[in-house]
Short mmCIF file of C-alpha atoms in Angstrom, two decimals:
data_model
loop_
_atom_site.label_atom_id
_atom_site.label_comp_id
_atom_site.label_asym_id
_atom_site.label_seq_id
_atom_site.Cartn_x
_atom_site.Cartn_y
_atom_site.Cartn_z
CA MET G 234 87.37 -199.60 51.84
CA ASP G 235 88.92 -199.52 48.40
CA TYR G 236 87.84 -203.08 47.77
CA VAL G 237 84.37 -202.23 48.84
CA ARG G 238 84.20 -199.20 46.54
CA LYS G 239 85.32 -201.24 43.66
CA LEU G 240 82.66 -203.90 44.33
CA PHE G 241 79.94 -201.35 44.65
CA ASP G 242 81.19 -199.39 41.53
CA THR G 243 80.91 -202.64 39.54
CA ASN G 244 78.02 -204.71 41.04
CA THR G 245 75.76 -201.83 42.24
CA PHE G 246 76.38 -198.57 40.44
CA GLY G 247 77.37 -200.29 37.16
CA THR G 248 74.13 -202.17 37.18
CA MET G 249 72.09 -199.07 38.06
CA ALA G 250 73.70 -197.02 35.33
CA MET G 251 72.97 -199.83 32.71
CA VAL G 252 69.40 -199.90 33.84
CA GLN G 253 69.11 -196.11 33.77
CA ALA G 254 70.44 -196.15 30.15
CA VAL G 255 67.78 -198.69 28.87
CA ILE G 256 64.69 -197.74 30.69
CA PRO G 257 63.74 -194.61 28.72
CA GLN G 258 63.58 -196.75 25.46
CA MET G 259 61.59 -199.53 27.13
CA ARG G 260 59.19 -197.09 28.84
CA ALA G 261 58.57 -195.38 25.35
CA ARG G 262 57.91 -198.70 23.75
CA ARG G 263 55.83 -199.71 26.81
CA SER G 264 57.63 -203.13 26.82
CA GLY G 265 60.73 -204.82 27.74
CA VAL G 266 62.41 -206.83 30.45
CA VAL G 267 65.26 -205.78 32.79
CA VAL G 268 67.11 -208.91 34.00
CA ASN G 269 69.48 -208.16 36.68
CA VAL G 270 71.87 -210.79 37.84
CA THR G 271 72.82 -210.88 41.62
CA SER G 272 74.03 -213.90 43.52
CA SER G 273 72.88 -216.72 45.81
CA VAL G 274 74.67 -214.94 48.59
CA THR G 275 71.43 -212.83 48.79
CA LEU G 276 69.48 -216.01 49.66
CA ALA G 277 71.28 -216.89 52.92
CA PRO G 278 73.91 -215.29 55.10
CA MET G 279 77.42 -216.60 54.20
CA PRO G 280 80.74 -216.00 55.95
CA LEU G 281 83.53 -213.95 54.30
CA ALA G 282 81.14 -212.30 51.81
CA ALA G 283 79.71 -209.25 53.70
CA ALA G 284 80.86 -206.57 51.23
CA TYR G 285 79.97 -208.58 48.09
CA THR G 286 76.57 -209.64 49.69
CA ALA G 287 75.79 -205.87 50.40
CA SER G 288 76.66 -204.99 46.87
CA LYS G 289 74.31 -207.65 45.53
CA GLN G 290 71.57 -207.13 48.12
CA ALA G 291 71.35 -203.45 46.96
CA ILE G 292 70.48 -204.67 43.40
CA GLU G 293 67.93 -207.01 44.91
CA GLY G 294 66.15 -204.01 46.64
CA PHE G 295 66.68 -201.78 43.54
CA THR G 296 65.13 -204.40 41.11
CA GLY G 297 62.34 -205.20 43.47
CA SER G 298 61.25 -201.49 43.59
CA LEU G 299 61.80 -201.26 39.80
CA ALA G 300 59.38 -204.13 39.17
CA HIS G 301 56.64 -202.01 40.82
CA GLU G 302 57.62 -198.72 39.28
CA LEU G 303 58.03 -200.04 35.66
CA ALA G 304 54.80 -202.30 35.58
CA ALA G 305 52.70 -199.21 34.91
CA PHE G 306 54.70 -198.87 31.58
CA GLY G 307 54.50 -202.43 30.53
CA VAL G 308 58.19 -203.12 31.57
CA ARG G 309 59.05 -206.07 33.75
CA ALA G 310 62.08 -206.23 36.11
CA LYS G 311 63.53 -209.69 37.12
CA LEU G 312 66.43 -211.09 39.28
CA VAL G 313 68.59 -214.08 38.51
CA GLU G 314 70.45 -215.34 41.52
CA PRO G 315 73.29 -217.78 40.46
CA GLY G 316 75.03 -220.06 42.83
CA TYR G 317 78.65 -220.78 43.14
CA ALA G 318 80.25 -221.23 39.80
CA PRO G 319 83.79 -222.08 40.02
CA THR G 320 84.17 -222.78 36.36
CA THR G 321 83.57 -219.10 35.43
CA ARG G 322 86.99 -218.28 36.95
CA PHE G 323 85.40 -215.29 38.59
CA SER G 324 88.20 -215.04 41.21
CA GLN G 325 90.83 -214.68 38.43
CA ASN G 326 89.11 -211.51 37.20
CA ILE G 327 89.98 -209.49 40.26
CA ASP G 328 93.33 -207.76 40.76
CA PHE G 329 94.13 -209.16 44.29
CA ALA G 330 93.87 -212.48 46.14
CA ILE G 331 90.68 -212.93 48.19
CA GLU G 332 92.90 -214.51 50.94
CA ASP G 333 94.74 -211.24 51.15
CA MET G 334 91.57 -209.46 52.28
CA ILE G 335 91.37 -211.68 55.38
CA PRO G 336 92.88 -210.03 58.43
CA GLU G 337 95.16 -212.18 60.54
CA ALA G 338 92.80 -212.31 63.32
CA TYR G 339 90.27 -214.20 61.08
CA ALA G 340 92.79 -216.65 59.51
CA ASP G 341 91.71 -219.57 61.68
CA PHE G 342 88.05 -218.86 61.13
CA ALA G 343 88.60 -218.48 57.33
CA ALA G 344 90.76 -221.49 56.62
CA PRO G 345 88.05 -224.25 56.71
CA ILE G 346 85.75 -222.00 54.67
CA PHE G 347 88.36 -221.51 52.01
CA ALA G 348 88.87 -225.36 52.09
CA ALA G 349 85.12 -225.97 51.69
CA PHE G 350 85.17 -223.70 48.52
CA ALA G 351 87.60 -226.09 46.94
CA SER G 352 85.18 -228.99 46.82
CA PRO G 353 81.52 -227.76 47.13
CA ALA G 354 78.79 -230.34 47.16
CA LEU G 355 76.71 -228.33 44.56
CA THR G 356 77.70 -225.78 41.97
CA THR G 357 76.19 -223.82 39.33
CA ARG G 358 77.25 -224.03 35.52
CA GLU G 359 77.15 -221.25 32.98
CA THR G 360 74.24 -223.11 31.27
CA ASP G 361 72.14 -222.91 34.56
CA VAL G 362 72.48 -219.16 34.60
CA ALA G 363 71.75 -218.82 30.80
CA GLU G 364 68.59 -220.92 31.23
CA ALA G 365 67.49 -218.81 34.27
CA VAL G 366 68.12 -215.57 32.30
CA PHE G 367 66.04 -216.92 29.28
CA LEU G 368 63.22 -218.00 31.69
CA ALA G 369 63.23 -214.66 33.49
CA ALA G 370 63.32 -212.67 30.18
CA ASN G 371 60.35 -214.64 28.80
CA ASP G 372 58.27 -215.03 31.96
CA THR G 373 55.34 -212.66 31.75
CA SER G 374 54.19 -213.34 35.35
CA ASP G 375 54.98 -211.04 38.20
CA ARG G 376 57.62 -213.47 39.51
CA LEU G 377 60.73 -211.59 40.63
CA ARG G 378 63.43 -214.07 41.59
CA TYR G 379 64.96 -217.00 39.57
CA PRO G 380 67.73 -218.90 41.43
CA ALA G 381 70.16 -220.42 38.93
CA GLY G 382 71.93 -223.65 39.59
CA PRO G 383 71.34 -226.61 42.07
CA ASP G 384 73.03 -224.83 45.00
CA ALA G 385 71.14 -221.70 44.50
CA VAL G 386 67.77 -223.61 44.16
CA ALA G 387 68.56 -225.40 47.43
CA LEU G 388 69.23 -222.18 49.19
CA ALA G 389 66.10 -220.50 47.79
CA ALA G 390 64.06 -223.41 49.15
#
């Protein structure tokens, strides 16, 4: 549960706090765009990612509701859903090994999944995410979701 709390503090409550901080100015100006970044784990169920997925799904629902609520003030809300991006070194930014989170009873189940992570067929680059954020921020339509990276685009389809 400590891990789950850290995930939600960062991925969910941190995002909500940032949005809460910027909305009053955007609402007063009657313009602006909130672009929240979630993950392609929200596009299809994936093993060994339940807590992470839950933290990102919460922001999906939050942002979808915001899109409706803020439209009356001329403010848009968008979601960017990046795929697996091993070059970001994301796993090196946490203070524990992901493998240590797997109970012994799940070791045989988890081993081939971790092996597949080592050589994925499709991945997302940082530039894919930057392009999706730019598109989302500049798109004046009511489109909500922007998958980023070939793997996320494939999952979204």
